[in-house]
PDB file of C-alpha atoms in Angstrom:
ATOM      1  CA  MET N 147     123.719 211.291  39.733  1.00 41.00           C
ATOM      2  CA  SER N 148     122.182 210.822  36.246  1.00 42.00           C
ATOM      3  CA  GLY N 149     119.083 212.419  37.581  1.00 45.00           C
ATOM      4  CA  SER N 150     120.817 215.751  38.341  1.00 45.00           C
ATOM      5  CA  GLY N 151     122.646 215.614  34.965  1.00 45.00           C
ATOM      6  CA  GLY N 152     119.414 215.027  33.204  1.00 44.00           C
ATOM      7  CA  ALA N 153     117.710 217.933  34.770  1.00 43.00           C
ATOM      8  CA  ALA N 154     120.587 220.299  33.819  1.00 43.00           C
ATOM      9  CA  ALA N 155     120.563 219.049  30.318  1.00 43.00           C
ATOM     10  CA  SER N 156     116.807 219.647  30.039  1.00 43.00           C
ATOM     11  CA  ALA N 157     117.016 223.139  31.712  1.00 44.00           C
ATOM     12  CA  SER N 158     119.755 224.027  29.125  1.00 47.00           C
ATOM     13  CA  SER N 159     117.570 222.856  26.184  1.00 52.00           C
ATOM     14  CA  VAL N 160     114.839 225.310  27.096  1.00 47.00           C
ATOM     15  CA  PRO N 161     115.160 228.523  25.037  1.00 53.00           C
ATOM     16  CA  PRO N 162     115.651 231.500  27.243  1.00 52.00           C
ATOM     17  CA  ALA N 163     112.512 233.144  25.839  1.00 48.00           C
ATOM     18  CA  GLN N 164     110.549 230.586  27.676  1.00 49.00           C
ATOM     19  CA  GLU N 165     112.725 230.673  30.821  1.00 51.00           C
ATOM     20  CA  GLU N 166     112.078 234.478  31.058  1.00 59.00           C
ATOM     21  CA  GLY N 167     108.378 233.781  30.963  1.00 68.00           C
ATOM     22  CA  MET N 168     107.492 235.296  27.557  1.00 76.00           C
ATOM     23  CA  THR N 169     103.898 234.451  26.650  1.00 82.00           C
ATOM     24  CA  TRP N 170     103.270 232.828  23.259  1.00 85.00           C
ATOM     25  CA  TRP N 171     101.346 235.901  21.997  1.00 88.00           C
ATOM     26  CA  TYR N 172     104.052 238.273  23.036  1.00 87.00           C
ATOM     27  CA  ARG N 173     106.795 236.129  21.335  1.00 87.00           C
ATOM     28  CA  TRP N 174     104.608 236.178  18.120  1.00 88.00           C
ATOM     29  CA  LEU N 175     104.219 240.027  18.485  1.00 90.00           C
ATOM     30  CA  CYS N 176     107.984 240.407  18.709  1.00 88.00           C
ATOM     31  CA  ARG N 177     108.513 238.213  15.680  1.00 88.00           C
ATOM     32  CA  LEU N 178     105.722 240.004  13.571  1.00 91.00           C
ATOM     33  CA  SER N 179     107.175 243.363  14.734  1.00 91.00           C
ATOM     34  CA  GLY N 180     110.674 241.965  13.467  1.00 90.00           C
ATOM     35  CA  VAL N 181     109.097 240.888  10.074  1.00 92.00           C
ATOM     36  CA  LEU N 182     107.345 244.417   9.591  1.00 93.00           C
ATOM     37  CA  GLY N 183     110.587 246.130  10.652  1.00 92.00           C
ATOM     38  CA  ALA N 184     112.535 244.273   7.996  1.00 93.00           C
ATOM     39  CA  VAL N 185     109.916 245.095   5.339  1.00 93.00           C
ATOM     40  CA  SER N 186     110.028 248.632   6.466  1.00 93.00           C
ATOM     41  CA  CYS N 187     113.825 248.754   6.440  1.00 93.00           C
ATOM     42  CA  ALA N 188     114.036 247.332   3.042  1.00 94.00           C
ATOM     43  CA  ILE N 189     111.759 249.516   1.333  1.00 95.00           C
ATOM     44  CA  SER N 190     112.855 252.704   3.001  1.00 93.00           C
ATOM     45  CA  GLY N 191     116.608 251.542   2.234  1.00 93.00           C
ATOM     46  CA  LEU N 192     115.985 251.096  -1.327  1.00 94.00           C
ATOM     47  CA  PHE N 193     114.293 254.716  -1.472  1.00 93.00           C
ATOM     48  CA  ASN N 194     117.263 255.854   0.391  1.00 91.00           C
ATOM     49  CA  CYS N 195     119.740 254.624  -1.901  1.00 90.00           C
ATOM     50  CA  ILE N 196     118.134 256.739  -5.033  1.00 90.00           C
ATOM     51  CA  THR N 197     120.208 259.851  -4.426  1.00 86.00           C
ATOM     52  CA  ILE N 198     123.647 261.054  -5.201  1.00 87.00           C
ATOM     53  CA  ARG N 199     124.508 261.796  -1.608  1.00 90.00           C
ATOM     54  CA  PRO N 200     127.071 259.033  -0.305  1.00 92.00           C
ATOM     55  CA  LEU N 201     125.802 259.076   3.185  1.00 92.00           C
ATOM     56  CA  ASN N 202     122.283 258.524   2.239  1.00 92.00           C
ATOM     57  CA  ILE N 203     123.487 255.610   0.029  1.00 92.00           C
ATOM     58  CA  ALA N 204     125.450 254.194   2.971  1.00 93.00           C
ATOM     59  CA  ALA N 205     122.517 254.465   5.358  1.00 93.00           C
ATOM     60  CA  GLY N 206     120.267 252.785   2.687  1.00 93.00           C
ATOM     61  CA  VAL N 207     122.657 249.864   2.284  1.00 94.00           C
ATOM     62  CA  TRP N 208     122.858 249.458   6.028  1.00 94.00           C
ATOM     63  CA  MET N 209     119.049 249.421   6.239  1.00 94.00           C
ATOM     64  CA  VAL N 210     118.813 246.740   3.505  1.00 95.00           C
ATOM     65  CA  MET N 211     121.399 244.889   5.468  1.00 94.00           C
ATOM     66  CA  ASN N 212     119.268 245.221   8.655  1.00 94.00           C
ATOM     67  CA  ALA N 213     116.341 244.018   6.898  1.00 93.00           C
ATOM     68  CA  PHE N 214     118.103 240.912   5.735  1.00 91.00           C
ATOM     69  CA  VAL N 215     119.379 240.339   9.288  1.00 90.00           C
ATOM     70  CA  LEU N 216     116.052 240.677  10.808  1.00 91.00           C
ATOM     71  CA  LEU N 217     114.477 238.473   8.323  1.00 89.00           C
ATOM     72  CA  LEU N 218     117.247 235.989   9.044  1.00 87.00           C
ATOM     73  CA  CYS N 219     116.754 236.027  12.738  1.00 85.00           C
ATOM     74  CA  GLU N 220     113.027 236.490  13.097  1.00 85.00           C
ATOM     75  CA  ALA N 221     111.655 234.593  10.039  1.00 82.00           C
ATOM     76  CA  PRO N 222     114.234 231.918   8.881  1.00 76.00           C
ATOM     77  CA  PHE N 223     111.686 230.426   6.599  1.00 77.00           C
ATOM     78  CA  CYS N 224     111.922 233.374   4.427  1.00 74.00           C
ATOM     79  CA  CYS N 225     115.466 232.690   3.765  1.00 73.00           C
ATOM     80  CA  GLN N 226     115.115 229.191   2.582  1.00 72.00           C
ATOM     81  CA  PHE N 227     117.624 229.611  -0.155  1.00 76.00           C
ATOM     82  CA  ILE N 228     120.370 230.307   2.405  1.00 78.00           C
ATOM     83  CA  GLU N 229     122.003 227.166   3.943  1.00 78.00           C
ATOM     84  CA  PHE N 230     122.859 228.666   7.352  1.00 80.00           C
ATOM     85  CA  ALA N 231     119.633 230.467   7.996  1.00 77.00           C
ATOM     86  CA  ASN N 232     118.225 227.799  10.435  1.00 79.00           C
ATOM     87  CA  VAL N 233     121.704 227.645  12.336  1.00 83.00           C
ATOM     88  CA  VAL N 234     121.476 231.527  12.736  1.00 82.00           C
ATOM     89  CA  ALA N 235     117.903 231.453  13.763  1.00 81.00           C
ATOM     90  CA  GLU N 236     118.612 228.793  16.322  1.00 83.00           C
ATOM     91  CA  LYS N 237     121.605 230.673  17.866  1.00 86.00           C
ATOM     92  CA  VAL N 238     119.587 234.051  17.962  1.00 83.00           C
ATOM     93  CA  ASP N 239     116.730 232.126  19.824  1.00 83.00           C
ATOM     94  CA  ARG N 240     119.132 231.061  22.449  1.00 86.00           C
ATOM     95  CA  LEU N 241     119.948 234.786  23.289  1.00 86.00           C
ATOM     96  CA  ARG N 242     118.373 236.327  26.227  1.00 88.00           C
ATOM     97  CA  SER N 243     115.823 239.168  25.469  1.00 87.00           C
ATOM     98  CA  TRP N 244     117.956 241.995  26.601  1.00 89.00           C
ATOM     99  CA  GLN N 245     120.703 240.792  24.242  1.00 90.00           C
ATOM    100  CA  LYS N 246     118.301 240.875  21.290  1.00 89.00           C
ATOM    101  CA  ALA N 247     116.974 244.278  22.414  1.00 91.00           C
ATOM    102  CA  VAL N 248     120.497 245.768  22.347  1.00 93.00           C
ATOM    103  CA  PHE N 249     121.371 244.241  18.947  1.00 92.00           C
ATOM    104  CA  TYR N 250     118.107 245.314  17.202  1.00 92.00           C
ATOM    105  CA  CYS N 251     118.024 248.698  18.645  1.00 93.00           C
ATOM    106  CA  GLY N 252     121.813 249.158  17.713  1.00 93.00           C
ATOM    107  CA  MET N 253     121.251 248.071  14.197  1.00 92.00           C
ATOM    108  CA  ALA N 254     118.430 250.455  13.850  1.00 93.00           C
ATOM    109  CA  VAL N 255     120.245 253.418  15.208  1.00 94.00           C
ATOM    110  CA  ILE N 256     123.359 253.189  13.036  1.00 94.00           C
ATOM    111  CA  PRO N 257     121.596 254.331   9.931  1.00 93.00           C
ATOM    112  CA  VAL N 258     119.956 257.348  11.587  1.00 93.00           C
ATOM    113  CA  ILE N 259     123.412 258.241  12.889  1.00 94.00           C
ATOM    114  CA  ILE N 260     124.949 257.991   9.288  1.00 92.00           C
ATOM    115  CA  SER N 261     122.123 260.220   7.707  1.00 89.00           C
ATOM    116  CA  LEU N 262     119.537 261.767   9.777  1.00 90.00           C
ATOM    117  CA  THR N 263     116.507 261.991   7.188  1.00 90.00           C
ATOM    118  CA  LEU N 264     112.867 261.452   7.355  1.00 91.00           C
ATOM    119  CA  THR N 265     113.313 258.041   5.521  1.00 89.00           C
ATOM    120  CA  THR N 266     115.843 256.686   7.842  1.00 92.00           C
ATOM    121  CA  LEU N 267     113.838 257.642  10.913  1.00 93.00           C
ATOM    122  CA  LEU N 268     110.484 256.076   9.501  1.00 92.00           C
ATOM    123  CA  GLY N 269     112.193 253.210   7.988  1.00 91.00           C
ATOM    124  CA  ASN N 270     113.967 252.129  11.184  1.00 93.00           C
ATOM    125  CA  ALA N 271     111.224 252.965  13.658  1.00 93.00           C
ATOM    126  CA  ILE N 272     109.513 249.437  13.459  1.00 92.00           C
ATOM    127  CA  ALA N 273     113.118 247.754  13.762  1.00 92.00           C
ATOM    128  CA  PHE N 274     113.716 249.796  16.714  1.00 94.00           C
ATOM    129  CA  ALA N 275     110.320 249.072  18.190  1.00 93.00           C
ATOM    130  CA  THR N 276     111.224 245.365  17.793  1.00 92.00           C
ATOM    131  CA  GLY N 277     114.279 245.858  20.187  1.00 91.00           C
ATOM    132  CA  VAL N 278     112.138 247.987  22.664  1.00 92.00           C
ATOM    133  CA  LEU N 279     109.597 245.048  22.736  1.00 91.00           C
ATOM    134  CA  TYR N 280     112.326 242.517  23.462  1.00 90.00           C
ATOM    135  CA  GLY N 281     113.880 244.893  26.097  1.00 89.00           C
ATOM    136  CA  LEU N 282     110.396 245.267  27.710  1.00 88.00           C
ATOM    137  CA  SER N 283     110.237 241.495  27.961  1.00 86.00           C
ATOM    138  CA  ALA N 284     113.478 241.370  29.624  1.00 81.00           C
ATOM    139  CA  LEU N 285     112.260 243.731  32.398  1.00 79.00           C
ATOM    140  CA  GLY N 286     109.778 240.908  33.344  1.00 71.00           C
ATOM    141  CA  LYS N 287     106.231 240.922  34.515  1.00 69.00           C
ATOM    142  CA  LYS N 288     104.918 243.782  36.628  1.00 67.00           C
ATOM    143  CA  GLY N 289     103.611 242.485  39.934  1.00 62.00           C
ATOM    144  CA  ASP N 290     100.204 243.681  41.400  1.00 65.00           C
ATOM    145  CA  ALA N 291     100.092 246.116  44.434  1.00 67.00           C
ATOM    146  CA  ILE N 292      98.634 243.599  46.750  1.00 73.00           C
ATOM    147  CA  SER N 293     101.731 241.142  46.552  1.00 73.00           C
ATOM    148  CA  TYR N 294     104.001 243.951  46.843  1.00 72.00           C
ATOM    149  CA  ALA N 295     102.153 245.279  49.889  1.00 76.00           C
ATOM    150  CA  ARG N 296     102.337 241.901  51.567  1.00 80.00           C
ATOM    151  CA  ILE N 297     106.011 241.546  50.813  1.00 81.00           C
ATOM    152  CA  GLN N 298     106.577 245.026  52.326  1.00 81.00           C
ATOM    153  CA  GLN N 299     104.591 244.063  55.252  1.00 84.00           C
ATOM    154  CA  GLN N 300     106.660 240.772  55.763  1.00 84.00           C
ATOM    155  CA  LYS N 301     109.866 242.704  55.618  1.00 85.00           C
ATOM    156  CA  GLN N 302     108.529 245.297  58.160  1.00 84.00           C
ATOM    157  CA  GLN N 303     107.545 242.423  60.548  1.00 85.00           C
ATOM    158  CA  ALA N 304     110.907 240.804  60.159  1.00 81.00           C
ATOM    159  CA  ASP N 305     112.726 244.050  60.858  1.00 79.00           C
ATOM    160  CA  GLU N 306     110.586 244.584  64.004  1.00 79.00           C
ATOM    161  CA  GLU N 307     111.335 241.115  65.260  1.00 80.00           C
ATOM    162  CA  LYS N 308     114.999 241.684  64.771  1.00 80.00           C
ATOM    163  CA  LEU N 309     114.805 244.998  66.545  1.00 76.00           C
ATOM    164  CA  ALA N 310     112.739 243.366  69.430  1.00 77.00           C
ATOM    165  CA  GLU N 311     115.481 240.504  69.767  1.00 78.00           C
ATOM    166  CA  THR N 312     118.264 242.849  69.824  1.00 75.00           C
ATOM    167  CA  LEU N 313     116.668 244.965  72.574  1.00 70.00           C
ATOM    168  CA  GLU N 314     115.891 241.913  74.567  1.00 71.00           C
ATOM    169  CA  GLY N 315     119.507 240.697  74.172  1.00 67.00           C
ATOM    170  CA  GLU N 316     120.707 244.014  75.697  1.00 67.00           C
ATOM    171  CA  LEU N 317     118.378 243.645  78.734  1.00 63.00           C
TER     172      LEU N 317
END
């Protein structure tokens, strides 16, 4: 009884990124993309705030907030002065890749909807790319053609056997 409970406890302690089969280099690529996206959002957001148009200012403030959230989630060591940074980073690490993808892409699209300018498009491009990278990891690894052909052949043989059984049963 304790053996099955121990296995369940150890399986739940494994972060979803490792369960989904993300390689170490892809995980680091996603993190690096998140940090670069945060820097891009911060710089573009500050430039976007230098205007008299209220929508540009709102989009710029949103972009600076995006930068903060991206840094908090992807590189919590950059936010050591915030007490809850490690707690937030641990909770974000427990999310599935598709959840991170939706969150990051959604955060990057909102400033573009608020104010469609070149600054908001270019500033949010890397943050959106981070979401796309997480989304691609959620799709999983692509199989090779040989494995796919074997699976199809096995299915076809199983279907032929079922058909032969039904024909023999009718006779």
